[in-house]
Coordinates of N, CA and C in Angstrom, one line a residue:
M1 N 31.4 109.0 -132.9 CA 30.5 108.7 -133.9 C 29.1 108.6 -133.3
S2 N 28.1 109.3 -133.9 CA 26.7 109.4 -133.3 C 25.9 108.1 -133.7
E3 N 24.8 108.0 -133.0 CA 23.9 106.8 -133.3 C 23.4 106.9 -134.7
T4 N 23.2 108.1 -135.2 CA 22.7 108.3 -136.6 C 23.7 107.9 -137.6
D5 N 25.0 108.3 -137.3 CA 26.1 107.9 -138.2 C 26.3 106.4 -138.2
V6 N 26.2 105.7 -137.1 CA 26.3 104.3 -137.0 C 25.1 103.6 -137.8
A7 N 23.9 104.1 -137.6 CA 22.8 103.6 -138.3 C 22.9 103.7 -139.8
K8 N 23.5 104.8 -140.3 CA 23.7 105.0 -141.7 C 24.7 104.0 -142.3
E9 N 25.8 103.8 -141.5 CA 26.8 102.9 -141.9 C 26.3 101.4 -141.9
V10 N 25.5 101.1 -140.9 CA 25.0 99.7 -140.9 C 24.0 99.5 -142.0
A11 N 23.2 100.4 -142.3 CA 22.2 100.3 -143.5 C 23.0 100.2 -144.8
R12 N 24.0 101.0 -144.9 CA 24.9 100.9 -146.2 C 25.5 99.5 -146.3
A13 N 26.1 99.0 -145.2 CA 26.8 97.7 -145.2 C 25.8 96.6 -145.5
L14 N 24.6 96.6 -145.0 CA 23.7 95.6 -145.3 C 23.2 95.6 -146.7
S15 N 23.0 96.8 -147.2 CA 22.4 96.9 -148.6 C 23.5 96.6 -149.6
T16 N 24.8 96.8 -149.3 CA 25.8 96.5 -150.4 C 26.4 95.1 -150.3
S17 N 26.1 94.4 -149.2 CA 26.6 93.0 -149.1 C 25.8 92.1 -150.0
V18 N 26.4 91.4 -150.9 CA 25.7 90.5 -151.8 C 25.1 89.3 -151.2
N19 N 25.5 88.9 -150.0 CA 25.0 87.7 -149.4 C 23.9 88.0 -148.3
V20 N 23.5 89.3 -148.2 CA 22.5 89.7 -147.2 C 21.2 90.0 -148.0
P21 N 20.2 89.3 -147.7 CA 18.9 89.6 -148.4 C 18.3 90.9 -147.9
D22 N 17.4 91.5 -148.8 CA 16.7 92.7 -148.4 C 15.8 92.6 -147.2
S23 N 15.5 91.3 -146.9 CA 14.5 91.1 -145.7 C 15.2 91.3 -144.4
I24 N 16.5 91.5 -144.4 CA 17.2 91.7 -143.1 C 17.4 93.2 -142.9
R25 N 17.0 93.6 -141.7 CA 17.1 95.0 -141.3 C 17.9 95.1 -140.0
A26 N 18.2 96.4 -139.6 CA 18.9 96.6 -138.4 C 18.2 97.7 -137.6
E27 N 18.2 97.5 -136.3 CA 17.9 98.6 -135.3 C 19.1 98.9 -134.6
V28 N 19.4 100.2 -134.5 CA 20.6 100.7 -133.8 C 20.1 101.4 -132.5
H29 N 20.7 101.0 -131.4 CA 20.4 101.6 -130.1 C 21.8 102.0 -129.5
G30 N 22.1 103.3 -129.6 CA 23.4 103.7 -129.2 C 24.5 103.1 -130.2
H31 N 25.3 102.3 -129.7 CA 26.3 101.6 -130.5 C 26.1 100.1 -130.6
A32 N 24.9 99.7 -130.2 CA 24.5 98.3 -130.3 C 23.5 98.1 -131.5
V33 N 23.8 97.0 -132.3 CA 23.0 96.7 -133.4 C 22.2 95.5 -133.2
V34 N 20.9 95.5 -133.5 CA 20.0 94.4 -133.5 C 19.6 94.1 -134.9
L35 N 20.0 92.9 -135.4 CA 19.6 92.5 -136.7 C 18.3 91.7 -136.6
I36 N 17.3 92.1 -137.5 CA 16.0 91.4 -137.5 C 15.6 91.1 -138.9
G37 N 14.7 90.2 -139.0 CA 14.2 89.8 -140.3 C 14.3 88.3 -140.5
E38 N 14.2 87.9 -141.8 CA 14.2 86.5 -142.1 C 15.1 86.2 -143.3
A39 N 15.8 85.1 -143.2 CA 16.7 84.7 -144.3 C 16.4 83.3 -144.7
E40 N 16.7 82.9 -145.9 CA 16.5 81.6 -146.4 C 17.6 80.6 -145.9
W41 N 18.8 81.1 -145.7 CA 19.9 80.2 -145.4 C 20.7 80.8 -144.2
D42 N 21.4 79.9 -143.5 CA 22.2 80.4 -142.3 C 23.4 81.3 -142.8
Y43 N 24.0 81.0 -144.0 CA 25.1 81.8 -144.4 C 24.7 83.2 -144.6
Q44 N 23.4 83.5 -144.9 CA 22.9 84.8 -145.1 C 22.8 85.5 -143.8
R45 N 22.4 84.8 -142.8 CA 22.3 85.3 -141.4 C 23.7 85.7 -140.9
A46 N 24.7 84.8 -141.1 CA 26.0 85.0 -140.7 C 26.7 86.2 -141.5
A47 N 26.3 86.3 -142.8 CA 26.9 87.4 -143.6 C 26.4 88.8 -143.1
A48 N 25.2 88.8 -142.6 CA 24.7 90.1 -142.1 C 25.5 90.5 -140.8
R49 N 25.7 89.5 -140.0 CA 26.5 89.8 -138.8 C 27.9 90.3 -139.2
R50 N 28.6 89.5 -140.1 CA 29.9 89.9 -140.5 C 30.0 91.3 -141.1
A51 N 28.9 91.7 -141.9 CA 28.9 93.0 -142.5 C 28.9 94.1 -141.6
V52 N 28.3 94.0 -140.4 CA 28.1 95.1 -139.5 C 29.1 95.0 -138.3
Q53 N 29.5 93.9 -137.9 CA 30.3 93.8 -136.6 C 31.6 94.5 -136.7
V54 N 32.2 94.7 -137.8 CA 33.5 95.4 -138.0 C 33.4 96.9 -138.2
L55 N 32.2 97.4 -138.3 CA 32.0 98.8 -138.6 C 32.5 99.7 -137.4
P56 N 33.1 100.8 -137.7 CA 33.4 101.8 -136.6 C 32.2 102.2 -135.9
G57 N 32.2 102.2 -134.6 CA 31.1 102.7 -133.8 C 30.2 101.5 -133.3
V58 N 30.3 100.4 -133.9 CA 29.5 99.2 -133.5 C 30.2 98.5 -132.4
L59 N 29.6 98.4 -131.2 CA 30.2 97.8 -130.1 C 29.6 96.4 -129.9
S60 N 28.4 96.1 -130.3 CA 27.8 94.8 -130.2 C 26.8 94.5 -131.2
V61 N 26.6 93.2 -131.6 CA 25.6 92.8 -132.6 C 24.8 91.7 -132.0
D62 N 23.5 91.9 -131.9 CA 22.5 90.9 -131.5 C 21.8 90.4 -132.8
N63 N 22.1 89.2 -133.2 CA 21.6 88.6 -134.4 C 20.3 87.9 -134.2
R64 N 19.2 88.5 -134.4 CA 17.9 87.9 -134.2 C 17.2 87.5 -135.5
V65 N 18.0 87.4 -136.6 CA 17.5 87.0 -137.8 C 17.0 85.5 -137.7
T66 N 15.8 85.2 -138.2 CA 15.3 83.8 -138.2 C 15.4 83.3 -139.6
L67 N 15.4 81.9 -139.7 CA 15.4 81.3 -141.0 C 14.0 81.0 -141.4
T68 N 13.7 81.0 -142.7 CA 12.4 80.7 -143.2 C 12.0 79.3 -142.8
A69 N 10.8 79.2 -142.4 CA 10.3 77.8 -142.0 C 10.3 76.9 -143.1
R70 N 10.8 75.7 -142.9 CA 10.9 74.7 -143.9 C 10.3 73.4 -143.4
P71 N 9.8 72.6 -144.4 CA 9.3 71.3 -143.9 C 10.4 70.4 -143.5
S72 N 10.1 69.5 -142.6 CA 11.2 68.5 -142.2 C 11.1 67.4 -143.3
A73 N 12.2 66.7 -143.4 CA 12.3 65.6 -144.3 C 12.6 64.3 -143.6
P74 N 12.0 63.2 -143.9 CA 12.2 62.0 -143.2 C 13.6 61.4 -143.4
D75 N 14.3 61.8 -144.5 CA 15.6 61.3 -144.7 C 16.7 62.3 -144.4
A76 N 16.4 63.4 -143.7 CA 17.4 64.4 -143.4 C 18.6 63.9 -142.7
R77 N 18.4 63.0 -141.6 CA 19.4 62.5 -140.9 C 20.4 61.7 -141.8
E78 N 19.9 60.8 -142.6 CA 20.7 60.0 -143.5 C 21.5 60.9 -144.5
R79 N 20.8 61.9 -145.0 CA 21.5 62.8 -146.0 C 22.7 63.5 -145.3
I80 N 22.5 64.0 -144.1 CA 23.5 64.7 -143.4 C 24.7 63.8 -143.0
A81 N 24.3 62.6 -142.5 CA 25.3 61.6 -142.2 C 26.2 61.2 -143.4
R82 N 25.5 61.1 -144.6 CA 26.3 60.8 -145.8 C 27.2 62.0 -146.2
A83 N 26.7 63.2 -146.0 CA 27.6 64.4 -146.3 C 28.8 64.4 -145.4
I84 N 28.6 64.0 -144.1 CA 29.7 64.0 -143.2 C 30.7 62.9 -143.6
A85 N 30.2 61.7 -144.0 CA 31.0 60.6 -144.4 C 31.8 61.0 -145.7
R86 N 31.3 61.8 -146.6 CA 32.0 62.2 -147.8 C 33.2 63.2 -147.5
N87 N 33.1 63.8 -146.3 CA 34.1 64.9 -146.0 C 35.4 64.2 -145.5
A88 N 36.5 64.5 -146.2 CA 37.8 63.8 -145.8 C 38.3 64.3 -144.5
L89 N 37.9 65.5 -144.0 CA 38.3 66.0 -142.7 C 37.7 65.3 -141.5
L90 N 36.6 64.6 -141.8 CA 35.8 64.0 -140.7 C 35.8 62.5 -140.6
D91 N 35.8 62.0 -139.4 CA 35.7 60.6 -139.1 C 34.2 60.4 -138.8
S92 N 33.5 59.9 -139.8 CA 32.0 59.8 -139.6 C 31.6 58.8 -138.5
D93 N 32.5 57.9 -138.2 CA 32.2 56.9 -137.1 C 32.1 57.5 -135.7
S94 N 32.7 58.7 -135.6 CA 32.7 59.3 -134.3 C 31.7 60.5 -134.1
I95 N 30.9 60.7 -135.2 CA 29.9 61.8 -135.2 C 28.5 61.2 -135.3
H96 N 27.7 61.6 -134.4 CA 26.3 61.1 -134.4 C 25.4 62.2 -134.7
V97 N 24.4 61.9 -135.6 CA 23.5 62.9 -136.1 C 22.1 62.6 -135.6
A98 N 21.4 63.5 -135.0 CA 20.0 63.3 -134.6 C 19.2 64.5 -135.2
V99 N 18.0 64.2 -135.7 CA 17.2 65.2 -136.3 C 15.8 65.2 -135.6
T100 N 15.4 66.3 -135.1 CA 14.1 66.5 -134.6 C 13.4 67.6 -135.3
G101 N 12.4 67.3 -136.1 CA 11.8 68.3 -137.0 C 12.8 68.9 -137.9
T102 N 13.2 70.2 -137.8 CA 14.2 70.8 -138.6 C 15.4 71.2 -137.8
T103 N 15.6 70.6 -136.6 CA 16.8 70.9 -135.8 C 17.7 69.7 -135.8
V104 N 19.0 69.9 -136.1 CA 20.0 68.9 -136.1 C 20.8 69.0 -134.8
T105 N 21.1 67.9 -134.2 CA 22.0 67.8 -133.1 C 23.2 66.9 -133.4
L106 N 24.4 67.5 -133.3 CA 25.6 66.7 -133.6 C 26.3 66.4 -132.3
T107 N 26.5 65.1 -132.0 CA 27.3 64.7 -130.8 C 28.4 63.8 -131.2
G108 N 29.3 63.6 -130.3 CA 30.5 62.7 -130.5 C 31.7 63.6 -130.4
S109 N 32.8 63.2 -131.1 CA 34.0 63.9 -131.0 C 34.7 64.0 -132.4
V110 N 35.5 65.0 -132.5 CA 36.3 65.3 -133.7 C 37.7 65.6 -133.3
R111 N 38.6 65.7 -134.2 CA 40.0 65.9 -133.9 C 40.5 67.3 -133.9
S112 N 39.6 68.2 -134.5 CA 40.1 69.6 -134.6 C 38.9 70.5 -134.6
W113 N 39.1 71.8 -134.4 CA 38.1 72.8 -134.5 C 37.6 73.0 -135.9
A114 N 38.5 72.8 -136.8 CA 38.1 72.8 -138.3 C 37.2 71.7 -138.6
A115 N 37.4 70.5 -138.1 CA 36.5 69.4 -138.3 C 35.1 69.7 -137.7
R116 N 35.1 70.3 -136.5 CA 33.9 70.6 -135.9 C 33.0 71.6 -136.7
R117 N 33.7 72.6 -137.3 CA 33.1 73.5 -138.2 C 32.6 72.9 -139.5
Q118 N 33.4 72.0 -140.0 CA 33.0 71.2 -141.2 C 31.7 70.4 -141.0
A119 N 31.6 69.7 -139.8 CA 30.5 68.9 -139.5 C 29.2 69.8 -139.4
A120 N 29.3 71.0 -138.8 CA 28.2 71.9 -138.7 C 27.8 72.4 -140.1
Q121 N 28.8 72.7 -140.9 CA 28.5 73.2 -142.3 C 27.8 72.1 -143.1
A122 N 28.1 70.8 -142.9 CA 27.4 69.7 -143.6 C 26.0 69.7 -143.1
A123 N 25.7 69.9 -141.9 CA 24.3 69.9 -141.4 C 23.6 71.1 -141.9
W124 N 24.2 72.3 -141.9 CA 23.5 73.5 -142.4 C 23.3 73.4 -143.9
A125 N 24.0 72.6 -144.6 CA 23.8 72.5 -146.1 C 22.5 71.8 -146.4
S126 N 21.9 71.1 -145.5 CA 20.6 70.5 -145.8 C 19.5 71.5 -145.9
P127 N 18.7 71.5 -147.0 CA 17.6 72.5 -147.1 C 16.5 72.3 -146.1
H128 N 16.6 71.3 -145.3 CA 15.5 71.1 -144.3 C 15.9 71.5 -142.9
V129 N 17.0 72.1 -142.7 CA 17.5 72.5 -141.4 C 17.3 74.0 -141.1
T130 N 16.8 74.2 -139.9 CA 16.7 75.6 -139.5 C 17.5 75.9 -138.2
A131 N 18.0 74.9 -137.6 CA 18.9 75.0 -136.4 C 19.9 73.9 -136.3
V132 N 21.1 74.2 -135.9 CA 22.1 73.1 -135.6 C 22.6 73.3 -134.2
D133 N 22.5 72.3 -133.4 CA 23.0 72.2 -132.1 C 24.3 71.4 -132.1
N134 N 25.4 72.1 -132.2 CA 26.7 71.4 -132.4 C 27.3 71.1 -131.0
R135 N 27.2 69.9 -130.6 CA 27.7 69.5 -129.3 C 29.0 68.6 -129.5
L136 N 29.6 68.7 -130.6 CA 30.8 67.9 -130.9 C 32.0 68.4 -130.0
A137 N 32.6 67.4 -129.3 CA 33.8 67.7 -128.5 C 35.0 67.6 -129.4
V138 N 36.0 68.5 -129.1 CA 37.2 68.4 -129.8 C 38.2 67.7 -128.9
S139 N 38.7 66.6 -129.4 CA 39.7 65.8 -128.6 C 41.0 65.7 -129.4
I140 N 41.9 66.5 -128.9 CA 43.2 66.6 -129.6 C 44.1 65.5 -129.2

């Protein structure tokens, strides 16, 4: 498959994916795809990666999509901590949330990889978050 064919397939995949905004584009270099642009939410950035990583001819994906800048919120830490406490999969006493600007850092331990993902999703769900540093340890 030629670079031109890969580029056409990547463009088609991005344009037909409902969760990928028009602001996300791709550069194709050989069989490597570089995603660029800006998205409102992390799930949109992840959707762009998923849309192209499985295409024939794509050997690697470098996701450089950034999130739209958002103002920080003074109560973001409390909101995220409450969201974690509401999640039945998570033991909120063992998860510590720190917020610096619009970056959330999760530390502590959880009982499974699924719980680790759930905690990160709770942090990403905050409209004031542009980055999540998930340092949760999985202790089985």
